[in-house]
Tab-separated table of C-alpha atoms in Angstrom:
chain	number	residue	atom	x	y	z
J	1	MET	CA	-13.659	-25.254	-9.403
J	2	SER	CA	-12.359	-27.337	-6.548
J	3	GLU	CA	-12.344	-26.473	-2.848
J	4	GLY	CA	-9.938	-23.905	-1.458
J	5	GLY	CA	-9.982	-21.780	-4.611
J	6	LYS	CA	-7.842	-24.240	-6.549
J	7	SER	CA	-8.662	-25.141	-10.101
J	8	ARG	CA	-9.117	-28.695	-11.287
J	9	PHE	CA	-6.826	-27.741	-14.176
J	10	GLY	CA	-3.166	-27.500	-13.255
J	11	TRP	CA	-2.461	-24.733	-15.762
J	12	TRP	CA	-5.332	-22.496	-14.654
J	13	PRO	CA	-4.104	-19.836	-12.174
J	14	SER	CA	-5.577	-19.769	-8.679
J	15	THR	CA	-5.824	-15.988	-8.147
J	16	LEU	CA	-8.545	-13.782	-9.600
J	17	ARG	CA	-5.930	-11.254	-10.703
J	18	SER	CA	-4.095	-13.859	-12.785
J	19	ARG	CA	-7.288	-15.261	-14.258
J	20	LEU	CA	-8.599	-11.854	-15.323
J	21	PHE	CA	-5.216	-10.956	-16.756
J	22	LEU	CA	-5.036	-14.208	-18.699
J	23	ILE	CA	-8.586	-13.890	-20.053
J	24	LEU	CA	-8.245	-10.228	-21.058
J	25	PHE	CA	-4.782	-10.600	-22.516
J	26	ALA	CA	-5.694	-13.763	-24.442
J	27	GLY	CA	-8.872	-12.164	-25.816
J	28	LEU	CA	-7.147	-8.945	-26.851
J	29	ALA	CA	-4.159	-10.795	-28.298
J	30	ILE	CA	-6.422	-13.068	-30.364
J	31	ALA	CA	-8.487	-10.111	-31.578
J	32	TYR	CA	-5.340	-8.171	-32.443
J	33	SER	CA	-3.819	-11.168	-34.230
J	34	PHE	CA	-7.058	-11.722	-36.161
J	35	SER	CA	-7.154	-8.070	-37.267
J	36	PHE	CA	-3.475	-8.179	-38.192
J	37	SER	CA	-4.038	-11.378	-40.207
J	38	ILE	CA	-6.967	-9.840	-42.120
J	39	LEU	CA	-4.943	-6.708	-42.885
J	40	PHE	CA	-1.939	-8.768	-43.946
J	41	ALA	CA	-4.099	-10.988	-46.200
J	42	GLU	CA	-5.703	-7.940	-47.820
J	43	ARG	CA	-2.324	-6.346	-48.474
J	44	TYR	CA	-0.980	-9.668	-49.747
J	45	MET	CA	-3.836	-10.035	-52.236
J	46	SER	CA	-3.464	-6.424	-53.399
J	47	ALA	CA	0.308	-6.757	-53.803
J	48	LYS	CA	-0.072	-10.062	-55.659
J	49	ALA	CA	-2.620	-8.532	-58.055
J	50	VAL	CA	-0.283	-5.603	-58.750
J	51	MET	CA	2.691	-7.951	-59.228
J	52	LEU	CA	0.850	-10.238	-61.640
J	53	GLY	CA	-0.585	-7.286	-63.567
J	54	THR	CA	2.850	-5.724	-63.894
J	55	LEU	CA	4.327	-9.066	-64.950
J	56	GLU	CA	1.697	-9.468	-67.676
J	57	SER	CA	2.072	-5.953	-69.088
J	58	ASP	CA	5.897	-6.054	-69.015
J	59	LEU	CA	6.026	-9.482	-70.643
J	60	ALA	CA	3.577	-8.473	-73.385
J	61	THR	CA	5.753	-5.448	-74.198
J	62	SER	CA	9.021	-7.440	-74.084
J	63	ILE	CA	7.677	-10.257	-76.312
J	64	ALA	CA	6.334	-7.760	-78.855
J	65	VAL	CA	9.676	-5.883	-79.001
J	66	ILE	CA	11.747	-9.074	-79.383
J	67	ASP	CA	9.424	-10.354	-82.110
J	68	ARG	CA	9.775	-7.156	-84.163
J	69	LEU	CA	13.578	-6.923	-83.841
J	70	PRO	CA	15.837	-8.472	-86.495
J	71	ALA	CA	17.231	-11.817	-85.412
J	72	ASN	CA	20.808	-10.498	-85.255
J	73	GLU	CA	19.836	-7.654	-82.828
J	74	ARG	CA	17.740	-9.600	-80.393
J	75	ALA	CA	20.651	-10.714	-78.188
J	76	ASP	CA	21.590	-7.067	-77.507
J	77	TRP	CA	18.097	-6.295	-76.208
J	78	LEU	CA	17.662	-9.252	-73.871
J	79	ASP	CA	19.128	-7.571	-70.796
J	80	ARG	CA	17.232	-4.341	-71.490
J	81	LEU	CA	13.909	-6.124	-71.738
J	82	SER	CA	14.477	-8.437	-68.717
J	83	ARG	CA	13.108	-7.470	-65.287
J	84	GLY	CA	13.767	-8.451	-61.724
J	85	SER	CA	11.185	-11.226	-61.746
J	86	TYR	CA	11.901	-12.686	-65.193
J	87	ARG	CA	14.700	-13.015	-67.718
J	88	LEU	CA	14.477	-13.512	-71.547
J	89	VAL	CA	16.649	-16.260	-73.065
J	90	LEU	CA	17.033	-17.070	-76.790
J	91	GLY	CA	16.737	-20.782	-77.326
J	92	PRO	CA	14.647	-23.686	-76.075
J	93	GLY	CA	15.727	-23.299	-72.373
J	94	LEU	CA	15.819	-26.112	-69.829
J	95	PRO	CA	13.605	-29.175	-69.901
J	96	GLY	CA	10.844	-28.969	-67.307
J	97	VAL	CA	7.684	-30.610	-66.038
J	98	PRO	CA	4.170	-29.322	-66.728
J	99	ASP	CA	3.059	-29.912	-63.135
J	100	LEU	CA	1.862	-26.434	-62.104
J	101	SER	CA	-0.347	-25.642	-59.133
J	102	GLY	CA	-1.228	-22.740	-56.891
J	103	ARG	CA	0.801	-19.639	-57.517
J	104	GLY	CA	2.692	-21.269	-60.444
J	105	ALA	CA	-0.587	-21.803	-62.285
J	106	GLU	CA	-1.538	-18.136	-61.753
J	107	ILE	CA	1.802	-16.960	-63.150
J	108	ALA	CA	1.456	-19.386	-66.098
J	109	ASP	CA	-1.962	-17.900	-66.888
J	110	ARG	CA	-0.497	-14.386	-66.853
J	111	ILE	CA	2.379	-15.438	-69.152
J	112	GLY	CA	-0.177	-16.961	-71.514
J	113	GLU	CA	-2.247	-13.763	-71.514
J	114	ALA	CA	0.920	-11.752	-72.191
J	115	ALA	CA	1.855	-13.974	-75.158
J	116	GLY	CA	-1.691	-13.892	-76.489
J	117	ASN	CA	-2.930	-16.260	-79.161
J	118	LYS	CA	-0.235	-15.111	-81.557
J	119	PHE	CA	2.607	-17.217	-80.074
J	120	PRO	CA	2.245	-20.885	-79.101
J	121	LEU	CA	3.223	-21.154	-75.403
J	122	ARG	CA	4.202	-23.960	-73.027
J	123	VAL	CA	4.916	-23.205	-69.353
J	124	GLU	CA	6.820	-25.724	-67.236
J	125	ALA	CA	8.328	-25.886	-63.762
J	126	VAL	CA	12.097	-26.325	-63.492
J	127	PRO	CA	12.750	-29.482	-61.401
J	128	GLY	CA	14.772	-29.024	-58.217
J	129	ASP	CA	14.731	-25.234	-58.385
J	130	GLY	CA	11.897	-24.270	-56.084
J	131	LYS	CA	9.356	-21.916	-57.617
J	132	ARG	CA	11.280	-21.228	-60.849
J	133	LEU	CA	9.194	-21.418	-64.055
J	134	GLN	CA	10.049	-21.295	-67.757
J	135	GLY	CA	7.731	-20.298	-70.593
J	136	HIS	CA	8.681	-21.690	-74.003
J	137	LEU	CA	7.235	-19.954	-77.095
J	138	THR	CA	8.031	-19.600	-80.820
J	139	LEU	CA	8.341	-16.146	-82.378
J	140	SER	CA	6.853	-15.164	-85.746
J	141	ASP	CA	10.008	-16.165	-87.641
J	142	GLY	CA	10.109	-19.582	-85.942
J	143	SER	CA	12.893	-18.712	-83.423
J	144	PRO	CA	12.478	-20.187	-79.942
J	145	LEU	CA	12.277	-17.827	-76.937
J	146	THR	CA	12.394	-18.825	-73.296
J	147	ILE	CA	10.958	-16.700	-70.452
J	148	ASP	CA	12.749	-17.656	-67.218
J	149	VAL	CA	10.522	-16.529	-64.318
J	150	THR	CA	11.693	-16.440	-60.690
J	151	PRO	CA	8.816	-14.929	-58.659
J	152	ARG	CA	9.797	-12.510	-55.927
J	153	GLY	CA	8.131	-12.271	-52.525
J	154	VAL	CA	4.791	-10.658	-52.925
J	155	MET	CA	5.079	-8.371	-49.899
J	156	PRO	CA	8.453	-8.197	-48.164
J	157	LEU	CA	8.294	-7.278	-44.449
J	158	ALA	CA	9.985	-4.102	-43.285
J	159	GLU	CA	12.848	-4.521	-40.807
J	160	TRP	CA	11.129	-2.288	-38.258
J	161	LEU	CA	7.850	-4.246	-38.299
J	162	PRO	CA	8.887	-6.874	-35.667
J	163	TYR	CA	9.914	-4.090	-33.272
J	164	VAL	CA	6.564	-2.377	-33.745
J	165	PHE	CA	4.807	-5.677	-33.067
J	166	VAL	CA	6.807	-6.211	-29.840
J	167	ALA	CA	6.043	-2.646	-28.730
J	168	GLN	CA	2.338	-3.152	-29.394
J	169	MET	CA	2.292	-6.397	-27.411
J	170	ALA	CA	4.124	-4.705	-24.520
J	171	LEU	CA	1.555	-1.905	-24.560
J	172	LEU	CA	-1.209	-4.518	-24.606
J	173	VAL	CA	0.294	-6.263	-21.570
J	174	LEU	CA	0.623	-2.951	-19.699
J	175	CYS	CA	-2.940	-1.851	-20.432
J	176	THR	CA	-4.296	-5.280	-19.456
J	177	TRP	CA	-2.341	-5.227	-16.198
J	178	LEU	CA	-3.595	-1.732	-15.352
J	179	ALA	CA	-7.190	-2.736	-16.105
J	180	VAL	CA	-6.933	-5.872	-13.959
J	181	ARG	CA	-5.259	-3.956	-11.140
J	182	GLN	CA	-7.990	-1.326	-11.216
J	183	ALA	CA	-10.647	-4.039	-11.049
J	184	VAL	CA	-9.041	-6.293	-8.427
J	185	ARG	CA	-7.515	-3.746	-6.050
J	186	PRO	CA	-10.859	-2.877	-4.369
J	187	LEU	CA	-11.343	-6.588	-3.620
J	188	GLY	CA	-7.900	-6.702	-2.033
J	189	ASP	CA	-8.666	-3.606	0.052
J	190	LEU	CA	-11.981	-5.117	1.153
J	191	ALA	CA	-10.306	-8.418	2.104
J	192	ALA	CA	-7.573	-6.564	4.029
J	193	ALA	CA	-10.165	-4.462	5.868
J	194	ALA	CA	-12.181	-7.562	6.762
J	195	ASP	CA	-9.054	-9.397	7.928
J	196	ALA	CA	-7.931	-6.438	10.042
J	197	LEU	CA	-11.406	-5.897	11.490
J	198	ASP	CA	-11.056	-5.533	15.248
J	199	LEU	CA	-14.073	-4.149	17.021
J	200	GLY	CA	-11.993	-3.629	20.137
J	201	LYS	CA	-9.982	-0.944	18.362
J	202	LYS	CA	-11.042	2.157	16.533
J	203	GLY	CA	-9.661	1.451	13.104
J	204	SER	CA	-9.992	3.630	10.029
J	205	LEU	CA	-13.011	3.098	7.815
J	206	LEU	CA	-12.703	1.614	4.353
J	207	SER	CA	-12.340	4.360	1.750
J	208	GLU	CA	-15.640	5.064	-0.007
J	209	HIS	CA	-14.087	6.737	-3.046
J	210	GLY	CA	-13.765	5.305	-6.528
J	211	PRO	CA	-16.237	3.865	-9.034
J	212	SER	CA	-19.859	3.703	-7.910
J	213	GLU	CA	-19.820	-0.089	-7.463
J	214	VAL	CA	-16.678	0.060	-5.322
J	215	ALA	CA	-17.998	2.993	-3.286
J	216	ASN	CA	-21.301	1.168	-2.655
J	217	ALA	CA	-19.472	-1.970	-1.495
J	218	ALA	CA	-17.242	0.104	0.830
J	219	ARG	CA	-20.267	1.902	2.310
J	220	ALA	CA	-22.023	-1.424	2.865
J	221	PHE	CA	-18.923	-2.851	4.590
J	222	ASN	CA	-18.551	0.191	6.856
J	223	ALA	CA	-22.255	0.046	7.734
J	224	MET	CA	-21.955	-3.667	8.530
J	225	ARG	CA	-18.928	-2.941	10.725
J	226	ASP	CA	-20.883	-0.316	12.660
J	227	ARG	CA	-23.874	-2.645	13.092
J	228	ILE	CA	-21.694	-5.463	14.430
J	229	ALA	CA	-19.972	-3.076	16.849
J	230	HIS	CA	-23.366	-1.817	17.995
J	231	TYR	CA	-24.686	-5.343	18.558
J	232	LEU	CA	-21.588	-6.321	20.536
J	233	GLU	CA	-21.818	-3.177	22.627
J	234	GLU	CA	-25.464	-3.900	23.408
J	235	ARG	CA	-24.569	-7.454	24.407
J	236	VAL	CA	-21.833	-6.256	26.758
J	237	GLN	CA	-24.096	-3.578	28.227
J	238	ILE	CA	-26.789	-6.164	28.927
J	239	LEU	CA	-24.224	-8.431	30.589
J	240	ALA	CA	-22.918	-5.554	32.695
J	241	ALA	CA	-26.414	-4.436	33.673
J	242	ILE	CA	-27.515	-7.927	34.715
J	243	SER	CA	-24.291	-8.548	36.620
J	244	HIS	CA	-24.579	-5.198	38.385
J	245	ASP	CA	-28.237	-5.646	39.311
J	246	LEU	CA	-27.545	-9.098	40.722
J	247	GLN	CA	-25.095	-7.742	43.286
J	248	THR	CA	-27.769	-6.190	45.521
J	249	PRO	CA	-29.954	-9.306	45.983
J	250	ILE	CA	-26.845	-11.450	46.395
J	251	THR	CA	-25.639	-9.166	49.196
J	252	ARG	CA	-29.029	-9.388	50.927
J	253	MET	CA	-29.016	-13.163	50.635
J	254	ARG	CA	-25.550	-13.365	52.156
J	255	LEU	CA	-26.606	-11.200	55.085
J	256	ARG	CA	-29.620	-13.412	55.723
J	257	ALA	CA	-27.491	-16.525	55.433
J	258	ASP	CA	-24.947	-15.148	57.898
J	259	MET	CA	-27.760	-14.456	60.389
J	260	ALA	CA	-29.081	-17.994	60.163
J	261	ASP	CA	-28.117	-20.716	62.614
J	262	ASP	CA	-25.043	-22.755	61.837
J	263	SER	CA	-25.863	-25.880	59.886
J	264	PRO	CA	-24.564	-27.860	56.871
J	265	GLU	CA	-27.278	-26.254	54.733
J	266	LYS	CA	-26.058	-22.789	55.728
J	267	ASP	CA	-22.503	-23.633	54.686
J	268	LYS	CA	-23.712	-24.918	51.322
J	269	LEU	CA	-25.837	-21.806	50.784
J	270	VAL	CA	-22.938	-19.469	51.598
J	271	SER	CA	-20.692	-21.419	49.227
J	272	ASP	CA	-23.237	-21.149	46.431
J	273	LEU	CA	-23.598	-17.423	47.029
J	274	ARG	CA	-19.831	-16.985	46.803
J	275	GLU	CA	-19.815	-18.770	43.452
J	276	ILE	CA	-22.631	-16.566	42.156
J	277	GLU	CA	-20.858	-13.455	43.429
J	278	ARG	CA	-17.624	-14.494	41.722
J	279	LEU	CA	-19.453	-15.072	38.452
J	280	VAL	CA	-21.120	-11.661	38.692
J	281	GLN	CA	-17.809	-9.939	39.414
J	282	ASP	CA	-16.150	-11.665	36.478
J	283	GLY	CA	-19.063	-10.666	34.244
J	284	ILE	CA	-18.664	-7.035	35.243
J	285	ALA	CA	-14.895	-7.260	34.704
J	286	TYR	CA	-15.418	-8.730	31.234
J	287	ALA	CA	-17.908	-5.990	30.328
J	288	ARG	CA	-15.496	-3.306	31.494
J	289	SER	CA	-12.590	-4.878	29.624
J	290	SER	CA	-14.656	-4.965	26.429
J	291	HIS	CA	-15.045	-1.190	26.553
J	292	GLY	CA	-11.468	-0.681	27.614
J	293	SER	CA	-10.546	1.182	30.739
J	294	GLY	CA	-10.068	4.895	30.966
J	295	GLU	CA	-6.593	4.293	32.312
J	296	LYS	CA	-3.811	6.314	30.723
J	297	THR	CA	-0.549	4.824	29.552
J	298	SER	CA	2.611	5.381	31.544
J	299	ARG	CA	6.190	4.155	31.578
J	300	ILE	CA	6.895	1.375	34.070
J	301	ASP	CA	10.041	-0.371	35.213
J	302	LEU	CA	9.500	-3.995	34.254
J	303	SER	CA	11.722	-5.418	36.989
J	304	SER	CA	9.895	-3.625	39.818
J	305	PHE	CA	6.491	-4.281	38.260
J	306	ILE	CA	6.991	-8.045	37.817
J	307	ASP	CA	8.646	-8.435	41.233
J	308	SER	CA	5.742	-6.654	42.968
J	309	ILE	CA	3.236	-9.065	41.417
J	310	ALA	CA	5.324	-12.101	42.390
J	311	TYR	CA	5.838	-10.807	45.974
J	312	ASP	CA	2.091	-10.280	46.442
J	313	TYR	CA	1.509	-13.971	45.688
J	314	GLN	CA	4.515	-15.119	47.714
J	315	ASP	CA	3.237	-13.217	50.746
J	316	THR	CA	0.134	-15.433	50.697
J	317	GLY	CA	2.204	-18.607	50.376
J	318	LYS	CA	1.725	-19.118	46.624
J	319	ALA	CA	4.555	-20.592	44.516
J	320	VAL	CA	5.129	-17.762	42.044
J	321	THR	CA	8.701	-17.122	40.862
J	322	VAL	CA	10.464	-14.891	38.340
J	323	ALA	CA	12.823	-16.537	35.862
J	324	GLY	CA	16.054	-14.790	34.957
J	325	ILE	CA	16.887	-11.107	35.268
J	326	VAL	CA	14.207	-8.668	34.192
J	327	GLN	CA	15.435	-5.392	32.720
J	328	GLY	CA	14.095	-2.440	30.768
J	329	THR	CA	10.913	-0.394	30.733
J	330	ALA	CA	7.580	-0.489	28.928
J	331	VAL	CA	4.928	2.078	28.067
J	332	THR	CA	1.558	0.531	28.902
J	333	LYS	CA	-1.493	0.676	31.192
J	334	PRO	CA	-0.199	-0.729	34.485
J	335	HIS	CA	-3.540	-1.769	36.035
J	336	ALA	CA	-4.692	-3.510	32.848
J	337	LEU	CA	-1.364	-5.331	32.502
J	338	ARG	CA	-1.497	-6.377	36.159
J	339	ARG	CA	-4.987	-7.823	35.656
J	340	ILE	CA	-3.801	-9.767	32.594
J	341	LEU	CA	-0.860	-11.293	34.458
J	342	THR	CA	-2.865	-12.098	37.594
J	343	ASN	CA	-5.421	-13.938	35.457
J	344	PHE	CA	-2.601	-15.968	33.920
J	345	ILE	CA	-1.058	-16.665	37.327
J	346	ASP	CA	-4.387	-17.630	38.916
J	347	ASN	CA	-4.980	-20.182	36.152
J	348	ALA	CA	-1.459	-21.588	36.566
J	349	LEU	CA	-1.864	-21.889	40.362
J	350	LYS	CA	-5.293	-23.497	39.979
J	351	PHE	CA	-4.200	-26.207	37.572
J	352	ALA	CA	-0.480	-26.628	38.333
J	353	GLY	CA	0.030	-25.242	41.855
J	354	ALA	CA	2.952	-23.031	40.747
J	355	ALA	CA	3.715	-20.338	38.186
J	356	GLU	CA	6.883	-18.886	36.694
J	357	ILE	CA	7.081	-15.419	35.101
J	358	SER	CA	9.616	-14.629	32.380
J	359	VAL	CA	10.252	-11.478	30.340
J	360	GLU	CA	11.843	-11.449	26.900
J	361	ARG	CA	12.710	-8.657	24.484
J	362	LYS	CA	12.176	-9.362	20.791
J	363	GLY	CA	12.737	-7.510	17.559
J	364	GLU	CA	11.192	-4.101	16.882
J	365	GLY	CA	11.079	-3.323	20.616
J	366	ASN	CA	8.346	-5.847	21.528
J	367	THR	CA	8.229	-7.132	25.084
J	368	ILE	CA	6.920	-10.653	25.723
J	369	ILE	CA	5.785	-11.470	29.280
J	370	THR	CA	5.054	-15.191	29.744
J	371	VAL	CA	3.521	-17.101	32.643
J	372	ASN	CA	4.620	-20.767	32.534
J	373	ASP	CA	3.317	-23.769	34.450
J	374	ARG	CA	3.733	-27.528	34.448
J	375	GLY	CA	0.063	-28.418	34.664
J	376	PRO	CA	-1.968	-30.671	32.353
J	377	GLY	CA	-2.088	-28.030	29.613
J	378	ILE	CA	-4.895	-27.679	27.058
J	379	PRO	CA	-5.550	-29.979	24.071
J	380	ASP	CA	-4.207	-28.360	20.923
J	381	ASP	CA	-7.591	-28.434	19.213
J	382	LYS	CA	-9.125	-26.463	22.111
J	383	LEU	CA	-6.516	-23.724	22.505
J	384	LYS	CA	-8.452	-21.280	20.333
J	385	ALA	CA	-11.781	-22.046	21.992
J	386	ALA	CA	-10.250	-21.504	25.446
J	387	MET	CA	-9.923	-17.792	24.630
J	388	GLN	CA	-13.694	-17.451	24.163
J	389	PRO	CA	-15.819	-16.086	27.046
J	390	PHE	CA	-17.592	-18.613	29.282
J	391	TYR	CA	-15.740	-21.535	27.678
J	392	ARG	CA	-14.615	-24.069	30.283
J	393	LEU	CA	-12.535	-27.161	29.648
J	394	GLU	CA	-13.692	-28.742	32.899
J	395	THR	CA	-17.192	-30.051	32.201
J	396	SER	CA	-18.331	-30.667	35.768
J	397	ARG	CA	-19.132	-26.924	36.170
J	398	ASN	CA	-17.286	-26.981	39.510
J	399	ARG	CA	-16.110	-23.426	40.145
J	400	ASP	CA	-13.156	-24.624	42.174
J	401	THR	CA	-11.688	-26.487	39.190
J	402	GLY	CA	-13.230	-24.862	36.148
J	403	GLY	CA	-13.753	-21.222	37.153
J	404	THR	CA	-16.161	-18.970	35.284
J	405	GLY	CA	-14.498	-19.282	31.881
J	406	LEU	CA	-13.857	-15.536	31.657
J	407	GLY	CA	-10.254	-15.195	32.825
J	408	LEU	CA	-8.560	-15.614	29.443
J	409	ALA	CA	-11.304	-13.664	27.632
J	410	ILE	CA	-10.809	-10.728	30.011
J	411	ALA	CA	-7.031	-10.927	29.530
J	412	GLN	CA	-7.507	-10.868	25.767
J	413	GLN	CA	-9.797	-7.834	25.901
J	414	LEU	CA	-7.402	-5.952	28.178
J	415	ALA	CA	-4.454	-6.825	25.932
J	416	VAL	CA	-6.266	-5.209	23.022
J	417	SER	CA	-6.807	-2.080	25.119
J	418	VAL	CA	-3.037	-1.751	25.721
J	419	GLY	CA	-2.227	-2.421	22.075
J	420	GLY	CA	-0.903	-5.921	22.674
J	421	ALA	CA	-1.952	-9.497	22.057
J	422	VAL	CA	-2.439	-12.679	24.092
J	423	ARG	CA	-1.335	-16.178	23.093
J	424	ILE	CA	-1.483	-19.524	24.875
J	425	TYR	CA	0.349	-22.675	23.830
J	426	ASN	CA	1.465	-25.993	25.281
J	427	ARG	CA	5.041	-26.186	26.483
J	428	PRO	CA	7.439	-28.924	25.418
J	429	GLY	CA	7.565	-31.478	28.214
J	430	GLY	CA	4.112	-30.585	29.519
J	431	GLY	CA	2.404	-27.521	30.886
J	432	LEU	CA	0.951	-24.347	29.493
J	433	ALA	CA	2.497	-20.996	28.553
J	434	ALA	CA	0.337	-17.863	28.513
J	435	GLU	CA	2.033	-14.789	27.063
J	436	VAL	CA	1.149	-11.185	26.440
J	437	SER	CA	3.123	-9.156	23.913
J	438	LEU	CA	3.491	-5.413	24.395
J	439	PRO	CA	4.474	-3.068	21.537
């Protein structure tokens, strides 16, 4: 097996469903064909034995009758004594060759047994006439008699037999497909549940019904899901507790710093305390966003909502604009959506000095709100990592340029709480686009 689930053989299917189907169907088809071949061979041998036995007994009777009839009456009895597989002819017959093998030799032996030791017999094959044989013998009065044998098929096939065979193969395919589907479907359900696993949402548990092995695997998956959710909740609670407890000593330190005499060291200390306070506040915001806010959804007018955010920034002299005409409404959590957009705008202002908000309606009623900038953007191989908490592209750890690394992570958590999704990508011509999609 090669990497990526692909087989080193081009003909071997790549999916487990196809492989199981191929193995089961091939095995059952071979077993069925083997059984059918054995049955056919047994019937062939039985039919051949009956045919040869009948040929021997009929020929013995016909030869005895012809031998006892007067010479002038024999011609009248030829048709009566002939059968479907042989015909009696008065005279020496056609010249032949004594090369007999296989079935011809068996028939020659039976003709010889039918003639007995009383009549000298010579059996030959008729050249150019397939399986046709002729037995040449001399009757008691010295007259020649020829037995022209044309063997029939030992066991002719019924016309309906091919249809039965096709029906059986179709039934075999159906049963194999049902068996494979029954075996593979739980794996598909498990893969779908794992792919749709989102600990930020309360999704339905994997069904624990079915065969014992499937039920055990489903219970194990659900238990694992609960354990992961519990571990993540503990992590967020610890972060929130530490961030909360740090606020009190930070406040005391700021008060003491403010009471100190003015000096360069005081300014540096106050700046450091501001950075610590900002980090603590962002940590608390991330912890709250992980649990989702208790805010209820409501219908908002998108035009008024977007304009109010832009005006708040413009009032402080920030270059935030709205592109195009915004129309329509959305059902969402207004405070959570505002926090998402302000995080996007703050990043755009920090790295590009200006931000542009656009709103677009897409199929199925989705609303896409995008914050665009013309900053340096993010390397394509780091776009995914930028959504992780505490990840900073700026390696100097300077808060003025790199921030705390929680802005996009908070936006992502809040987007999940409103039933949406966040995506960032580099714009053609330079810059970054950060969008949130609302259902």
